[in-house]
Coordinates of C-alpha atoms in Angstrom, one line a residue:
Chain O
M693 CA 29.1 115.2 -16.7
T694 CA 29.9 111.6 -17.3
D695 CA 27.1 109.5 -18.7
R696 CA 26.5 106.8 -16.1
G697 CA 23.7 105.1 -18.0
V698 CA 19.9 105.3 -17.8
A699 CA 18.1 105.4 -14.5
A700 CA 14.3 105.4 -14.0
F701 CA 12.6 106.6 -10.9
V702 CA 9.0 105.7 -10.2
G703 CA 7.3 107.7 -7.4
L704 CA 8.3 111.3 -6.9
G705 CA 7.0 112.0 -3.4
V706 CA 8.8 113.9 -0.7
M707 CA 11.4 111.2 -0.7
G708 CA 11.6 110.1 -4.3
Y709 CA 11.6 113.6 -5.8
P710 CA 14.9 114.7 -4.3
M711 CA 16.4 111.2 -4.6
A712 CA 15.7 111.2 -8.4
G713 CA 17.3 114.7 -8.4
H714 CA 20.5 113.4 -6.9
L715 CA 20.6 110.7 -9.6
A716 CA 20.3 113.3 -12.3
N717 CA 23.0 115.4 -10.7
A718 CA 25.2 112.4 -10.5
G719 CA 25.1 112.0 -14.3
F720 CA 22.4 109.4 -14.9
R721 CA 20.1 110.0 -17.9
M722 CA 16.7 110.0 -16.2
K723 CA 13.2 108.7 -17.0
V724 CA 10.6 109.4 -14.3
Y725 CA 7.1 108.4 -13.6
N726 CA 4.7 109.7 -11.0
R727 CA 1.0 108.8 -10.5
T728 CA 0.2 112.5 -10.5
Q729 CA 1.8 113.5 -13.8
E730 CA 2.2 117.2 -13.0
K731 CA 4.8 116.3 -10.4
A732 CA 6.8 114.3 -12.9
D733 CA 6.5 117.2 -15.4
R734 CA 7.7 119.6 -12.7
W735 CA 10.6 117.3 -11.9
A736 CA 11.5 117.0 -15.6
R737 CA 11.5 120.8 -15.9
E738 CA 13.8 121.1 -12.9
Y739 CA 16.2 118.3 -13.7
G740 CA 15.8 117.9 -17.5
G741 CA 14.8 114.3 -17.5
K742 CA 11.7 112.8 -19.2
A743 CA 8.3 112.3 -17.6
Q744 CA 6.8 109.0 -18.8
P745 CA 3.2 108.0 -19.1
S746 CA 3.6 104.7 -17.3
P747 CA 6.1 102.8 -15.0
A748 CA 6.7 100.4 -18.0
D749 CA 7.7 103.4 -20.2
A750 CA 10.0 104.7 -17.5
A751 CA 11.6 101.4 -17.1
R752 CA 12.1 100.8 -20.8
G753 CA 15.8 100.9 -21.6
A754 CA 16.9 101.8 -18.1
D755 CA 19.9 100.1 -16.5
W756 CA 18.5 100.9 -13.0
V757 CA 14.9 101.3 -11.9
M758 CA 14.1 102.8 -8.5
T759 CA 10.6 102.7 -7.0
C760 CA 9.5 104.7 -3.9
V761 CA 5.8 104.5 -3.5
G762 CA 3.2 104.1 -0.7
N763 CA 2.7 100.5 0.4
D764 CA 2.7 96.8 -0.6
D765 CA -0.3 97.2 -2.9
D766 CA 1.0 100.4 -4.6
L767 CA 4.3 98.6 -5.2
R768 CA 2.7 95.5 -6.7
A769 CA 0.7 97.7 -9.0
V770 CA 3.7 99.8 -10.3
V771 CA 5.9 96.7 -10.6
L772 CA 3.6 93.8 -11.6
G773 CA 0.8 95.7 -13.3
E774 CA 0.1 95.6 -17.0
E775 CA 1.9 98.9 -17.5
G776 CA 4.2 98.1 -14.6
V777 CA 8.0 98.3 -14.3
F778 CA 8.5 94.6 -15.1
A779 CA 6.6 95.0 -18.4
G780 CA 9.3 97.5 -19.6
M781 CA 12.5 96.4 -18.0
K782 CA 15.3 94.9 -20.0
V783 CA 17.0 91.7 -19.0
G784 CA 20.0 92.4 -16.8
A785 CA 18.6 95.6 -15.4
T786 CA 18.0 96.0 -11.7
L787 CA 15.0 97.2 -9.7
V788 CA 15.8 98.9 -6.4
D789 CA 12.7 99.4 -4.3
H790 CA 12.9 102.2 -1.6
T791 CA 9.4 101.8 -0.4
T792 CA 8.9 100.5 3.2
T793 CA 7.0 97.3 2.6
S794 CA 6.5 93.8 4.1
A795 CA 9.3 91.3 3.7
I796 CA 6.8 89.2 1.9
V797 CA 6.3 91.5 -1.1
A798 CA 10.1 92.0 -1.2
R799 CA 10.7 88.2 -1.5
E800 CA 7.8 88.0 -4.0
L801 CA 9.3 90.6 -6.3
A802 CA 12.8 89.2 -5.9
A803 CA 11.5 85.8 -7.1
E804 CA 9.5 87.3 -9.9
A805 CA 12.5 89.5 -11.0
A806 CA 14.7 86.4 -11.1
R807 CA 12.2 84.7 -13.3
H808 CA 12.5 87.6 -15.8
G809 CA 16.3 87.9 -15.6
F810 CA 16.2 91.2 -13.6
G811 CA 18.0 92.0 -10.4
F812 CA 16.0 93.1 -7.4
I813 CA 17.1 94.8 -4.2
D814 CA 14.7 95.8 -1.4
A815 CA 16.2 99.0 0.0
P816 CA 14.0 101.0 2.4
V817 CA 15.6 104.1 3.7
S818 CA 15.8 106.2 6.9
G819 CA 16.8 109.8 7.3
G820 CA 13.5 111.4 6.3
Q821 CA 12.9 114.2 3.9
A822 CA 16.0 116.1 5.0
G823 CA 18.1 113.0 4.5
A824 CA 16.7 112.6 1.0
E825 CA 17.2 116.3 0.1
N826 CA 20.8 116.3 1.4
G827 CA 21.6 112.9 -0.1
V828 CA 22.6 111.4 3.2
L829 CA 20.1 108.6 3.6
T830 CA 20.7 105.4 5.4
I831 CA 19.8 102.5 3.0
M832 CA 19.0 99.1 4.5
A833 CA 19.3 96.6 1.6
G834 CA 18.4 93.0 1.0
G835 CA 19.1 90.8 -2.0
D836 CA 21.7 89.0 -4.0
E837 CA 25.2 90.2 -3.1
E838 CA 26.6 90.6 -6.6
V839 CA 23.5 92.6 -7.6
F840 CA 23.9 94.7 -4.5
N841 CA 27.6 95.4 -5.3
S842 CA 26.7 96.6 -8.8
V843 CA 24.0 98.9 -7.5
E844 CA 25.8 100.3 -4.5
P845 CA 27.7 103.0 -6.4
V846 CA 24.4 104.2 -7.9
L847 CA 22.8 104.4 -4.5
R848 CA 25.8 106.5 -3.3
S849 CA 24.0 109.4 -5.2
Y850 CA 21.7 109.8 -2.2
G851 CA 22.9 107.3 0.4
R852 CA 25.6 107.8 3.0
T853 CA 25.3 104.5 4.9
I854 CA 24.4 101.7 2.6
V855 CA 24.4 98.2 4.0
R856 CA 23.4 94.9 2.7
M857 CA 21.8 93.0 5.5
G858 CA 21.2 89.7 3.8
E859 CA 19.0 88.0 1.2
A860 CA 15.8 89.5 -0.2
G861 CA 13.6 91.0 2.5
S862 CA 16.4 91.7 4.9
G863 CA 16.4 95.4 4.1
Q864 CA 12.7 95.5 5.0
L865 CA 13.2 93.5 8.2
T866 CA 15.9 95.9 9.3
K867 CA 13.7 98.9 8.6
M868 CA 11.1 97.2 10.8
V869 CA 13.6 96.9 13.6
N870 CA 14.3 100.6 13.2
Q871 CA 10.6 101.5 13.5
I872 CA 10.1 99.2 16.6
C873 CA 13.0 100.9 18.3
I874 CA 11.6 104.4 17.5
A875 CA 8.1 103.5 18.8
G876 CA 9.3 102.7 22.4
L877 CA 11.9 105.5 22.3
V878 CA 9.5 108.3 21.3
Q879 CA 6.8 107.2 23.7
G880 CA 9.4 107.1 26.5
L881 CA 10.5 110.6 25.6
A882 CA 6.9 111.8 25.4
E883 CA 6.1 110.4 28.9
G884 CA 9.3 112.0 30.3
L885 CA 8.7 115.4 28.8
N886 CA 5.0 115.4 29.8
F887 CA 6.0 114.4 33.3
A888 CA 8.6 117.2 33.4
M889 CA 5.9 119.7 32.4
K890 CA 3.4 118.3 35.0
A891 CA 6.2 118.5 37.6
G892 CA 6.7 122.2 36.8
L893 CA 10.2 121.7 35.4
D894 CA 11.6 123.5 32.4
A895 CA 11.2 120.5 30.1
K896 CA 13.5 121.8 27.4
R897 CA 16.2 122.4 29.9
A898 CA 15.7 118.9 31.3
A899 CA 16.2 117.5 27.8
E900 CA 19.4 119.4 27.4
V901 CA 20.7 118.1 30.7
M902 CA 19.7 114.5 29.9
S903 CA 21.3 114.7 26.5
G904 CA 24.7 114.1 28.0
G905 CA 23.8 110.8 29.5
A906 CA 22.2 107.4 29.2
A907 CA 18.7 108.8 28.2
Q908 CA 20.2 110.5 25.1
S909 CA 18.7 109.8 21.7
W910 CA 18.5 111.4 18.3
Q911 CA 14.8 112.0 19.1
M912 CA 15.7 113.8 22.3
D913 CA 18.4 115.9 20.6
N914 CA 16.1 116.8 17.7
R915 CA 12.5 116.6 18.8
A916 CA 12.3 117.3 22.6
A917 CA 12.1 121.1 22.2
T918 CA 9.5 120.9 19.4
M919 CA 7.4 118.3 21.4
V920 CA 7.4 120.7 24.4
D921 CA 6.2 123.5 22.0
G922 CA 3.5 121.3 20.6
K923 CA 5.0 121.5 17.0
F924 CA 4.5 118.3 15.0
D925 CA 5.3 119.3 11.5
F926 CA 8.8 117.8 11.2
G927 CA 8.4 115.1 8.8
F928 CA 7.4 111.4 9.1
A929 CA 3.7 111.4 9.5
V930 CA 1.6 109.3 12.0
D931 CA -0.3 107.7 9.1
W932 CA 3.0 106.4 7.7
M933 CA 4.2 105.3 11.1
R934 CA 1.0 103.3 11.6
K935 CA 1.5 101.7 8.2
D936 CA 5.0 100.7 9.2
L937 CA 4.0 99.4 12.7
G938 CA 1.3 97.4 11.0
I939 CA 3.9 95.7 8.9
C940 CA 6.1 95.1 12.0
L941 CA 3.2 93.6 14.0
D942 CA 2.2 91.3 11.0
E943 CA 5.8 90.1 10.7
A944 CA 6.1 89.6 14.4
E945 CA 3.1 87.4 14.3
R946 CA 4.9 85.2 11.8
N947 CA 8.3 85.1 13.5
G948 CA 7.0 85.0 17.1
A949 CA 8.7 88.1 18.4
R950 CA 6.9 89.8 21.2
L951 CA 6.3 93.5 20.8
P952 CA 4.3 94.7 23.8
V953 CA 5.3 98.3 23.7
A954 CA 5.3 98.7 19.9
E955 CA 1.8 97.3 20.0
M956 CA 0.7 99.8 22.7
V957 CA 2.4 102.7 20.8
D958 CA 0.6 101.6 17.6
R959 CA -2.7 102.1 19.5
F960 CA -1.5 105.5 20.8
Y961 CA -0.8 106.6 17.2
A962 CA -4.3 105.5 16.4
D963 CA -5.5 107.8 19.2
V964 CA -3.5 110.7 17.6
Q965 CA -5.2 109.8 14.2
E966 CA -8.6 109.9 15.9
K967 CA -7.9 113.4 17.1
G968 CA -7.1 114.4 13.6
G969 CA -3.4 114.2 13.8
N970 CA -2.8 112.0 10.7
R971 CA -0.2 114.3 9.2
F972 CA 1.5 115.2 12.5
D973 CA 5.0 113.8 12.9
T974 CA 5.7 110.8 15.1
S975 CA 6.6 113.0 18.1
S976 CA 2.9 113.8 18.5
L977 CA 2.5 110.9 20.9
I978 CA 2.9 113.5 23.6
L979 CA -0.6 114.8 22.7
N980 CA -2.2 111.6 24.2
L981 CA -0.6 112.4 27.6
A982 CA -1.7 116.0 27.9
A983 CA -4.7 116.6 30.1
D984 CA -6.6 118.6 27.5
S985 CA -5.1 117.8 24.1
D986 CA -4.6 120.8 22.1
I987 CA -4.2 119.6 18.6
S988 CA -5.1 122.9 16.9
Q989 CA -1.9 122.5 14.8
D990 CA -1.6 123.4 11.2
E991 CA -1.8 120.2 9.4
T992 CA 1.1 120.4 7.1
Chain I
M1416 CA 47.7 121.1 46.7
T1417 CA 45.6 124.0 47.8
D1418 CA 43.5 123.4 50.9
R1419 CA 39.9 123.9 49.7
G1420 CA 38.3 123.3 53.1
V1421 CA 36.8 120.2 54.7
A1422 CA 34.4 117.9 52.8
A1423 CA 32.5 115.0 54.3
F1424 CA 31.2 112.1 52.2
V1425 CA 28.6 109.7 53.6
G1426 CA 28.0 106.5 51.5
L1427 CA 31.0 105.0 49.7
G1428 CA 29.2 102.7 47.3
V1429 CA 30.1 102.2 43.6
M1430 CA 29.2 105.9 43.0
G1431 CA 30.2 107.5 46.3
Y1432 CA 33.6 105.8 46.6
P1433 CA 35.1 107.4 43.4
M1434 CA 33.2 110.7 43.9
A1435 CA 34.8 111.1 47.3
G1436 CA 38.1 110.2 45.8
H1437 CA 37.8 113.1 43.3
L1438 CA 37.1 115.5 46.1
A1439 CA 40.3 114.3 47.9
N1440 CA 42.3 114.7 44.6
A1441 CA 40.8 118.2 44.2
G1442 CA 42.4 119.3 47.5
F1443 CA 39.5 118.9 50.0
R1444 CA 40.4 117.6 53.5
M1445 CA 38.1 114.6 53.7
K1446 CA 36.1 112.9 56.4
V1447 CA 34.2 109.8 55.3
Y1448 CA 31.5 107.5 56.7
N1449 CA 30.2 104.3 55.4
R1450 CA 27.7 101.9 56.9
T1451 CA 30.2 99.0 56.4
Q1452 CA 33.2 100.5 58.1
E1453 CA 35.8 98.4 56.2
K1454 CA 35.0 100.2 53.0
A1455 CA 35.5 103.6 54.7
D1456 CA 38.9 102.3 56.1
R1457 CA 39.9 101.1 52.6
W1458 CA 38.9 104.5 51.2
A1459 CA 41.0 106.3 53.9
R1460 CA 44.0 104.1 53.1
E1461 CA 43.7 104.9 49.4
Y1462 CA 43.0 108.6 49.7
G1463 CA 44.4 109.5 53.1
G1464 CA 41.2 110.9 54.6
K1465 CA 39.7 109.8 57.9
A1466 CA 37.0 107.2 58.4
Q1467 CA 34.4 108.3 60.9
P1468 CA 32.3 106.2 63.3
S1469 CA 29.0 108.1 62.4
P1470 CA 27.5 110.5 59.9
A1471 CA 27.5 113.1 62.6
D1472 CA 31.2 112.7 63.2
A1473 CA 31.9 112.9 59.5
A1474 CA 29.8 116.1 59.2
R1475 CA 31.4 117.8 62.2
G1476 CA 33.5 120.7 61.1
A1477 CA 32.9 120.1 57.4
D1478 CA 32.1 122.9 55.0
W1479 CA 30.5 120.6 52.6
V1480 CA 28.7 117.3 53.3
M1481 CA 27.8 114.9 50.5
T1482 CA 25.5 112.0 50.9
C1483 CA 25.0 109.1 48.4
V1484 CA 23.0 106.3 49.9
G1485 CA 20.3 103.8 48.9
N1486 CA 16.8 105.3 49.2
D1487 CA 14.5 107.8 51.1
D1488 CA 14.7 105.8 54.3
D1489 CA 18.4 105.4 54.2
L1490 CA 18.8 109.1 53.6
R1491 CA 16.5 110.1 56.4
A1492 CA 18.5 107.9 58.7
V1493 CA 21.9 109.2 57.8
V1494 CA 20.7 112.8 57.8
L1495 CA 18.1 113.1 60.5
G1496 CA 19.0 110.2 62.8
E1497 CA 20.5 110.7 66.3
E1498 CA 24.0 110.2 64.9
G1499 CA 23.0 111.8 61.6
V1500 CA 24.6 114.4 59.5
F1501 CA 22.4 117.3 60.9
A1502 CA 23.5 116.4 64.4
G1503 CA 27.1 117.2 63.5
M1504 CA 26.9 119.9 60.8
K1505 CA 28.0 123.5 61.6
V1506 CA 25.8 126.5 60.8
G1507 CA 26.5 127.8 57.3
A1508 CA 27.7 124.4 56.0
T1509 CA 25.9 122.8 53.0
L1510 CA 24.5 119.3 52.5
V1511 CA 24.5 118.0 48.9
D1512 CA 22.5 114.8 48.5
H1513 CA 23.5 112.6 45.5
T1514 CA 21.0 109.8 46.3
T1515 CA 18.1 109.3 43.9
T1516 CA 15.1 109.9 46.1
S1517 CA 11.5 111.2 46.0
A1518 CA 11.1 115.0 45.7
I1519 CA 9.2 114.8 49.0
V1520 CA 12.2 113.8 51.1
A1521 CA 14.3 116.4 49.2
R1522 CA 11.9 119.2 50.2
E1523 CA 11.6 117.8 53.7
L1524 CA 15.4 117.9 54.2
A1525 CA 15.6 121.4 52.6
A1526 CA 13.1 122.7 55.1
E1527 CA 14.8 121.0 58.0
A1528 CA 18.2 122.3 56.8
A1529 CA 16.9 125.8 56.6
R1530 CA 15.6 125.5 60.2
H1531 CA 19.2 124.7 61.3
G1532 CA 20.9 127.3 59.2
F1533 CA 22.3 124.7 56.8
G1534 CA 22.2 124.8 53.0
F1535 CA 20.7 121.9 51.2
I1536 CA 20.9 120.9 47.5
D1537 CA 19.3 117.7 46.1
A1538 CA 21.7 116.6 43.4
P1539 CA 21.0 113.1 41.9
V1540 CA 23.5 112.1 39.2
S1541 CA 23.5 110.2 36.0
G1542 CA 26.4 108.7 34.1
G1543 CA 26.8 105.5 36.1
Q1544 CA 29.9 104.0 37.7
A1545 CA 32.1 105.0 34.8
G1546 CA 30.9 108.6 35.0
A1547 CA 31.7 108.6 38.7
E1548 CA 35.1 107.1 38.2
N1549 CA 36.0 109.4 35.4
G1550 CA 34.6 112.4 37.2
V1551 CA 32.2 113.3 34.3
L1552 CA 28.8 112.9 36.0
T1553 CA 25.7 114.8 35.0
I1554 CA 24.4 116.5 38.2
M1555 CA 20.7 117.6 38.3
A1556 CA 20.3 120.0 41.1
G1557 CA 17.5 121.6 43.0
G1558 CA 17.6 124.2 45.8
D1559 CA 18.5 127.8 46.7
E1560 CA 20.3 129.5 43.9
E1561 CA 23.0 131.2 46.0
V1562 CA 23.7 127.9 47.8
F1563 CA 23.9 126.1 44.5
N1564 CA 26.4 128.7 43.2
S1565 CA 28.6 128.3 46.2
V1566 CA 28.6 124.5 45.9
E1567 CA 28.9 124.2 42.1
P1568 CA 32.8 124.6 42.0
V1569 CA 33.0 121.8 44.6
L1570 CA 30.8 119.5 42.4
R1571 CA 33.1 120.2 39.5
S1572 CA 35.4 117.7 41.1
Y1573 CA 33.3 114.9 39.7
G1574 CA 30.6 116.6 37.6
R1575 CA 30.9 117.7 34.0
T1576 CA 27.3 118.9 33.4
I1577 CA 26.0 120.5 36.6
V1578 CA 22.6 122.2 36.2
R1579 CA 20.3 123.8 38.8
M1580 CA 16.8 123.0 37.6
G1581 CA 14.9 125.0 40.2
E1582 CA 13.9 124.9 43.9
A1583 CA 14.4 122.0 46.3
G1584 CA 13.2 118.7 44.7
S1585 CA 13.8 119.8 41.1
G1586 CA 17.0 117.8 40.8
Q1587 CA 15.1 114.7 41.9
L1588 CA 12.2 115.5 39.5
T1589 CA 14.7 115.8 36.6
K1590 CA 16.3 112.5 37.5
M1591 CA 12.8 111.0 37.3
V1592 CA 12.3 112.4 33.8
N1593 CA 15.6 110.8 32.9
Q1594 CA 14.6 107.3 34.2
I1595 CA 11.1 107.6 32.5
C1596 CA 12.8 108.3 29.1
I1597 CA 15.2 105.4 29.6
A1598 CA 12.4 102.9 30.5
G1599 CA 10.6 103.3 27.1
L1600 CA 13.9 103.7 25.2
V1601 CA 15.5 100.5 26.5
Q1602 CA 12.3 98.4 26.1
G1603 CA 12.0 99.7 22.5
L1604 CA 15.6 98.8 21.8
A1605 CA 15.0 95.3 23.4
E1606 CA 11.9 94.7 21.3
G1607 CA 13.8 95.8 18.1
L1608 CA 16.9 93.7 18.8
N1609 CA 14.8 90.6 19.8
F1610 CA 12.7 91.1 16.6
A1611 CA 15.9 91.3 14.6
M1612 CA 17.2 88.0 16.0
K1613 CA 13.8 86.3 15.4
A1614 CA 13.9 87.6 11.9
G1615 CA 17.3 86.0 11.3
L1616 CA 19.1 89.3 10.9
D1617 CA 22.6 90.1 12.3
A1618 CA 21.1 92.2 15.1
K1619 CA 24.4 93.9 16.0
R1620 CA 24.9 94.9 12.4
A1621 CA 21.3 96.3 12.4
A1622 CA 22.1 98.4 15.4
E1623 CA 25.2 99.8 13.7
V1624 CA 23.2 100.7 10.6
M1625 CA 20.4 102.3 12.7
S1626 CA 22.8 104.3 14.8
G1627 CA 23.2 106.8 12.0
G1628 CA 19.5 107.7 12.1
A1629 CA 16.3 108.6 14.0
A1630 CA 16.4 105.4 16.1
Q1631 CA 19.9 106.3 17.5
S1632 CA 20.3 106.4 21.2
W1633 CA 23.1 106.2 23.8
Q1634 CA 21.6 102.9 24.8
M1635 CA 21.8 101.6 21.2
D1636 CA 25.4 102.8 20.8
N1637 CA 26.6 101.3 24.1
R1638 CA 24.3 98.4 24.9
A1639 CA 22.9 96.9 21.7
A1640 CA 25.9 94.5 21.2
T1641 CA 25.9 93.4 24.8
M1642 CA 22.2 92.9 24.8
V1643 CA 22.5 90.6 21.7
D1644 CA 25.3 88.7 23.5
G1645 CA 23.1 88.4 26.7
K1646 CA 25.6 90.3 28.8
F1647 CA 24.0 92.3 31.5
D1648 CA 26.8 93.3 33.9
F1649 CA 27.3 96.9 32.7
G1650 CA 26.2 98.9 35.7
F1651 CA 22.9 100.2 36.9
A1652 CA 21.0 97.2 38.3
V1653 CA 17.4 96.2 37.8
D1654 CA 16.8 96.5 41.6
W1655 CA 17.9 100.2 41.5
M1656 CA 15.9 100.9 38.4
R1657 CA 12.7 99.5 40.0
K1658 CA 13.4 101.7 43.0
D1659 CA 13.6 104.7 40.7
L1660 CA 10.6 103.8 38.7
G1661 CA 8.6 103.4 41.9
I1662 CA 9.6 106.9 42.8
C1663 CA 8.5 108.1 39.3
L1664 CA 5.1 106.3 39.5
D1665 CA 4.4 107.7 43.0
E1666 CA 5.2 111.2 41.9
A1667 CA 3.1 110.8 38.7
E1668 CA 0.2 109.8 40.9
R1669 CA 0.6 113.2 42.6
N1670 CA 1.1 115.4 39.6
G1671 CA -1.3 113.5 37.3
A1672 CA 1.2 112.6 34.5
R1673 CA 0.3 109.5 32.6
L1674 CA 3.1 106.9 32.3
P1675 CA 1.6 103.9 30.5
V1676 CA 4.9 102.6 29.1
A1677 CA 7.0 103.3 32.1
E1678 CA 4.4 101.5 34.2
M1679 CA 4.5 98.5 31.8
V1680 CA 8.3 98.5 31.8
D1681 CA 8.4 98.6 35.6
R1682 CA 6.4 95.3 35.5
F1683 CA 8.8 93.9 33.0
Y1684 CA 11.7 94.7 35.3
A1685 CA 9.8 92.9 38.0
D1686 CA 9.7 89.9 35.7
V1687 CA 13.5 90.1 35.3
Q1688 CA 13.8 90.1 39.1
E1689 CA 11.5 87.1 39.4
K1690 CA 13.9 85.3 37.1
G1691 CA 16.8 86.1 39.5
G1692 CA 18.1 89.1 37.5
N1693 CA 18.1 91.6 40.3
R1694 CA 21.7 92.6 39.7
F1695 CA 21.6 92.5 35.9
D1696 CA 21.8 95.9 34.3
T1697 CA 18.8 97.7 32.8
S1698 CA 19.3 96.3 29.3
S1699 CA 18.2 92.9 30.6
L1700 CA 14.6 93.7 29.6
I1701 CA 15.4 91.7 26.4
L1702 CA 15.3 88.5 28.6
N1703 CA 11.6 88.8 28.9
L1704 CA 11.2 88.7 25.1
A1705 CA 13.3 85.6 24.4
A1706 CA 11.5 82.3 24.0
D1707 CA 13.5 80.4 26.5
S1708 CA 15.1 83.0 28.7
D1709 CA 18.7 82.1 29.4
I1710 CA 19.6 84.0 32.5
S1711 CA 22.6 81.9 33.5
Q1712 CA 24.6 85.1 33.7
D1713 CA 27.2 85.7 36.4
E1714 CA 25.5 87.9 38.9
T1715 CA 28.1 90.6 39.4

C-alpha cells in the first residue's frame, strides 16, 4: 500500500469510526483520538493505527486532520482547547471538520486556522451510517478553493459526491438546506401514510404505487414500509435532527428565511422526544399522528 | 389495427385529450364528448373518432366509458344528469372515472352503476400532462376486482402502473395520500431552496448535491431549478391542488387523520391564489417565502 502521508481522525462515533477506517484502507498512516478511549483502542486494533491521549497528540505531525464530533461546543473544545487539534497541528496541514455545526463556528475556525497557517474546510456529510460504512457519503464543503482541491482526493476515501459550495461555512449552510428539505418531506410522508392507514388502505402498497410519480422521494422508497410497521431504528436519531433543526432556525433568524414548516416539524420532533423517542430515527414523526401512540420500540 | 370495441371518453382537457388519443391509437372505436364542443371536434379531426352532442350519446353503445372532468359536481352532472353517461350506457359496460374526486362520490356512482348493471371503477391518475401525453400514467384504482381485471388491459393504453387498491373509493383515497405527501414535500423543498438563496448559496447546485441523498425527491430532481428561476408553468395548477387538498381535508375530518402540515400548505396555496397565481404549478409555494414576491409570471 502506498504511503499517502499521515491523517488524524478525532471522533470515532458511528460516522467517524468507519470513515477513519476508509482512510486507513486507502493508505494513510493514522492517528486517532476519541473521548472514550476504549473506542479508539478498538479502532487501533482493527485498523492498526495509533490511539492518542488528546486531539493535540493526534494532530501532531499529521498532514490532514479530520474531526467528526457532536456539536459546536464539542468542536470548539477538540479544536481550540488546550489539548485541542490546533495545539498540535503543523503549519500547512489542513483540518477538515465533518461535524454538522453552525456556519458561525465554521467561519470562526476558518479564521483561527488562517491565523495559524492551517487550512480549514467545513465538510458536513449526508448518507448516514450506511453511507459512512460503504464509503459513499455526500460531502458538502466550504472553504478556500485551493485547500479544497488539495483535500478532495483524501475525502474520496469515503465520499462519493464531494462538492465545494463556496467560502467557509458554505458546507454547513448546504447541510442546513438538506435538513430543512427533509423536515417537510418526512412530515408530509408521515401524514400521507397515517391517512392511508386511517382510510383503511394498504399503506405500503400505496407507497409503492406513488413511488413512480411526483410524490416519490428517497424517504418514501426507503422508509415508508418501516414507518407503517412502526420501526424507527434506521439511523439518524431525533435528538440529532433537533440539534440540526435548531442550527437551521438560528441561521434563518439571521438571514431572514421563513421556515414555517421546518419550525412546526421541529416541535413535532420535540413531541417524539417527550414520548421517549430520542433515539428513534427521523421517520418517527408518524408517531405523533397515531391515535394512541405506541412507542414501545426498542431504543437502539 | 384490431378492433378492440367501442370506447367513449368524456372530458377532453389537458389529461383527457391525450388519454383518449392513446385509446384511438390502441385500436378502440372512439366516441368523445367535451363541454366545449370545438375541442371534441378538434380531437375527432386529429384521431378520426366522433364528437357527440352529450355524454349519453357518447356512452351509447360503448363497451368502456371514461370520464375525466373537473370535480365531484362536474362528475355527477356528466354521469347522473338527464343527458349523462348512465342515460346512454348499455348493461354490462364499464365506467372508468379518471377525475380526482371525493371517495364519497366514487362510492355513490359505484352503487348507482351496480343498480343499472354497469361496472364502475374510480381511477384517478398521477403523472401530469406529460404522463398523459406519453401514456405512462400511474392509475390508482378502486372497485370490483373482476371489473378491474376486465378494464386493466384497456387502461394499459395510457397507464404504466395500474393498481387496484381495494373497493370503490380506494383509488380516490390513494390519490389523496399522494397529494398529502406532495404538500409537505414541496413546502419543505421551497423552504430549503429559499433558505439557500437567502444564505447566499447557489441553490441549484445545492439541489444537485442533495439529490444523491436522503433529501432526494422527484420534486427536487424536476422542479428545484425551475423554482429557483421562478418559473411555475410546469403543469398541475394551484387551483387544482387546492381542490384536491380540500378533498383530503374533508376526508380526514371523517376518518380522523391529522394533517397539520397539509392544512398549513393548503393555506399557503390560498396565499399564492391571492397573489394571482391560480394557474401557477404547485412549486409556486416558494413565492410565499420570498421577501418581495415577484409573481410577474406568464399565466399559462
